[in-house]
XYZ file of C-alpha atoms in Angstrom:
271
model
C 32.114 6.367 10.398
C 28.337 6.882 10.103
C 25.552 5.140 11.983
C 23.584 2.398 10.239
C 20.378 4.455 10.147
C 22.161 7.259 8.279
C 23.618 4.866 5.716
C 20.187 3.259 5.195
C 18.686 6.713 4.696
C 21.394 7.596 2.184
C 20.964 4.405 0.152
C 17.156 4.641 0.237
C 17.175 8.286 -0.824
C 19.545 7.650 -3.715
C 17.444 4.688 -4.857
C 14.331 6.857 -4.791
C 16.082 9.641 -6.717
C 17.043 7.221 -9.483
C 13.326 6.503 -9.954
C 11.832 9.965 -9.480
C 14.360 11.496 -11.896
C 13.126 9.879 -15.147
C 9.531 9.859 -13.924
C 9.767 13.542 -13.059
C 10.980 14.338 -16.578
C 7.781 12.894 -17.983
C 5.777 14.890 -15.436
C 7.531 18.110 -16.480
C 7.176 17.432 -20.208
C 3.492 16.602 -19.850
C 2.846 19.562 -17.529
C 1.427 17.243 -14.884
C 2.940 18.794 -11.748
C -0.515 19.463 -10.304
C -1.445 15.855 -11.040
C 1.565 14.759 -8.993
C 0.341 16.924 -6.113
C -3.109 15.378 -6.350
C -1.719 11.843 -6.272
C 0.497 12.709 -3.311
C -2.363 14.286 -1.365
C -4.507 11.217 -1.925
C -1.856 9.207 -0.071
C -3.190 10.458 3.271
C -6.613 9.014 2.453
C -4.841 5.765 1.597
C -3.118 5.823 4.994
C -6.420 6.401 6.794
C -8.215 3.594 4.942
C -5.277 1.249 5.511
C -5.451 1.847 9.259
C -9.232 1.490 9.258
C -9.229 -1.858 7.419
C -5.914 -3.100 8.833
C -4.117 -3.172 5.472
C -0.479 -2.660 4.602
C -0.057 1.117 4.312
C 1.944 0.924 1.088
C -0.729 -1.211 -0.574
C -3.504 1.055 0.664
C -1.785 4.195 -0.628
C -1.181 2.612 -4.033
C -4.792 1.459 -4.373
C -6.234 4.854 -3.454
C -3.817 6.709 -5.754
C -4.674 4.323 -8.594
C -8.410 4.896 -8.037
C -7.842 8.663 -8.107
C -5.936 8.334 -11.386
C -8.739 6.301 -12.958
C -11.341 8.738 -11.625
C -9.480 11.615 -13.239
C -9.412 9.823 -16.607
C -13.150 9.113 -16.442
C -14.023 12.671 -15.392
C -11.828 14.123 -18.161
C -13.702 12.082 -20.763
C -17.009 13.497 -19.552
C -15.647 16.997 -20.172
C -17.796 18.627 -17.497
C -14.877 20.537 -15.952
C -11.365 21.529 -16.953
C -8.495 19.296 -15.896
C -7.054 21.785 -13.410
C -10.457 22.183 -11.741
C -10.821 18.398 -11.456
C -7.322 18.108 -10.008
C -8.078 20.824 -7.474
C -11.240 19.047 -6.354
C -9.567 15.642 -6.091
C -6.428 16.987 -4.432
C -8.014 18.926 -1.598
C -10.956 16.592 -1.069
C -8.801 13.462 -0.680
C -6.419 15.232 1.705
C -9.339 16.543 3.775
C -11.137 13.185 3.741
C -7.980 11.532 5.025
C -7.655 14.028 7.890
C -11.340 13.739 8.824
C -11.209 9.939 8.723
C -8.149 9.910 10.989
C -9.987 12.200 13.419
C -12.746 9.566 13.705
C -10.189 6.951 14.757
C -8.965 8.087 18.194
C -7.972 4.492 18.938
C -5.159 4.769 16.365
C -2.025 6.759 17.086
C -0.777 8.384 13.894
C 2.435 10.314 13.359
C 0.828 12.859 11.049
C 4.001 14.967 10.730
C 5.900 11.840 9.696
C 3.369 11.055 6.967
C 3.284 14.651 5.723
C 7.019 15.349 5.718
C 8.544 11.878 5.859
C 11.223 10.442 8.117
C 14.016 9.107 5.959
C 16.200 8.500 9.012
C 13.683 5.885 10.218
C 13.976 3.758 7.060
C 14.303 0.067 7.905
C 16.010 -2.708 5.973
C 12.579 -3.795 4.717
C 11.835 -0.261 3.509
C 15.210 -0.188 1.792
C 14.435 -3.400 -0.067
C 11.010 -2.051 -1.077
C 12.541 1.119 -2.501
C 15.189 -0.646 -4.564
C 13.097 -3.598 -5.751
C 10.169 -1.331 -6.541
C 12.512 1.173 -8.161
C 13.979 -1.444 -10.490
C 10.474 -2.489 -11.539
C 9.446 1.113 -12.195
C 12.588 1.845 -14.213
C 12.046 -1.306 -16.283
C 8.480 -0.182 -16.982
C 9.665 3.322 -17.959
C 12.189 1.845 -20.396
C 9.488 -0.364 -21.927
C 7.035 2.543 -22.223
C 9.585 5.224 -23.120
C 8.809 5.452 -26.840
C 4.985 5.638 -26.575
C 5.227 8.020 -23.611
C 7.636 10.325 -25.398
C 5.685 10.188 -28.671
C 2.431 10.837 -26.815
C 4.036 13.863 -25.147
C 5.144 15.367 -28.464
C 1.969 14.552 -30.451
C -0.763 12.221 -29.155
C -2.416 12.107 -32.584
C 0.804 11.102 -34.339
C 1.536 8.492 -31.664
C -1.958 7.064 -32.152
C -1.462 6.969 -35.903
C 1.777 5.025 -35.420
C -0.037 2.452 -33.291
C 1.789 3.345 -30.066
C -1.425 3.515 -27.986
C -0.612 6.741 -26.102
C -3.747 6.546 -23.938
C -2.777 3.116 -22.625
C 0.759 4.356 -22.007
C -0.646 7.381 -20.168
C -2.782 5.196 -17.913
C 0.188 2.946 -17.101
C 2.258 6.048 -16.404
C -0.347 7.155 -13.855
C -0.157 3.757 -12.167
C 3.628 4.089 -12.013
C 3.170 7.459 -10.329
C 0.838 5.868 -7.792
C 3.361 3.117 -7.084
C 6.264 5.544 -6.633
C 4.212 7.709 -4.280
C 3.424 4.605 -2.214
C 7.092 3.682 -1.788
C 8.292 7.288 -1.400
C 5.778 8.425 1.210
C 7.764 7.223 4.228
C 11.007 8.719 2.921
C 10.109 12.281 1.927
C 6.465 12.486 2.994
C 3.214 13.308 1.247
C 3.866 17.032 0.888
C 7.420 16.716 -0.449
C 7.078 13.880 -2.977
C 6.169 16.211 -5.827
C 9.213 18.366 -5.078
C 11.555 15.433 -5.604
C 9.758 14.660 -8.862
C 9.723 18.195 -10.264
C 12.807 20.100 -9.083
C 15.599 17.767 -10.307
C 13.795 17.337 -13.631
C 13.416 21.117 -14.010
C 17.125 21.527 -13.255
C 18.128 18.843 -15.755
C 15.968 20.469 -18.407
C 18.262 23.491 -18.465
C 21.373 21.378 -18.890
C 20.399 18.456 -21.136
C 20.250 18.325 -24.906
C 18.067 15.241 -25.377
C 15.244 13.493 -23.495
C 17.438 10.521 -22.559
C 20.241 12.726 -21.238
C 17.709 14.760 -19.286
C 16.298 11.606 -17.652
C 19.754 10.390 -16.582
C 20.859 13.838 -15.438
C 17.653 14.295 -13.441
C 18.324 11.051 -11.575
C 21.904 12.114 -10.819
C 20.815 15.564 -9.656
C 18.181 13.984 -7.419
C 20.820 11.701 -5.889
C 23.105 14.699 -5.353
C 20.252 16.554 -3.620
C 19.633 13.558 -1.354
C 23.297 13.394 -0.325
C 23.627 17.145 0.157
C 20.347 17.321 2.081
C 21.187 14.450 4.408
C 24.688 15.699 5.169
C 23.296 19.198 5.657
C 20.652 17.819 7.979
C 23.347 16.020 9.953
C 25.528 19.115 10.121
C 22.874 21.723 10.969
C 20.322 19.493 12.771
C 17.501 20.308 10.349
C 14.593 18.077 9.202
C 15.942 15.558 6.699
C 13.089 15.538 4.151
C 12.800 19.315 3.786
C 16.611 19.560 3.750
C 16.697 17.301 0.674
C 14.167 19.531 -1.089
C 16.136 22.661 -0.153
C 19.282 21.061 -1.595
C 17.381 20.278 -4.812
C 16.215 23.897 -4.906
C 19.808 25.106 -4.492
C 20.879 23.018 -7.495
C 18.021 24.456 -9.524
C 18.997 28.024 -8.617
C 22.579 27.266 -9.638
C 21.315 26.089 -13.019
C 19.707 29.501 -13.526
C 23.050 31.278 -13.410
C 23.922 32.770 -16.822
C 26.874 30.526 -17.578
C 25.353 29.309 -20.852
C 24.503 31.355 -23.912
C 21.290 29.484 -24.574
C 18.813 27.351 -22.683
C 18.927 23.843 -24.053
C 15.719 21.881 -24.109
C 15.361 18.200 -24.978
C 14.813 17.941 -28.692
C 11.339 16.873 -29.750
C 9.689 17.806 -26.453
C 7.431 20.804 -26.215
C 8.283 23.523 -23.721
């Protein structure tokens, strides 16, 4: 009924949504949306360095994003600038460095639009395996780190007192973000990754009554946005990646309708 490339895109997008849903909840709870943008923007520098040194693009993007995460932690400890100022510097400088570096490599043909906005319809069987295998690993890590991450979100001092090592959990969480950005870049692109992390989680926040329910609901809403976006893209001949984000936005707007008397938030998580 559907071509193979469309089915691969559908399966890859759903697999990615199952990962970005729970991860996005942690991003929303920790108010780290700008951090997600910074990590995503650094992906272009990872692409440029990968092409320059003939590395696998996914590995290059992960390494650069991980270095940016560590740099942010070190700069925060120095306390010279506020976190949002540091994120602004890292975000725009890495994106600009990537573009400048690509301009110095005229011998390399780069589909810049594809990297920025993704091309989920070009997902190969290898990409599909990377998304699902990597997704399973990320979900297993989230389950293992769930308690220290959640406790560190509510009260870092209390989590430290209970021996949950919230700083270590935070650093591992940043590495998970870097890994997800590396596997998601080809599907939704550098500029749209944060949208898939934030919008389904923000939608689930209005509907869920506990952190665990919110994480599951966010994954399901992300999968629904992927399906609606891809079928909408097929029907109206629109770009697939942006169509997925628009579908996620539509679900969020629906959640704002006054059909509930009160806005439920996950218990134990600060607004």
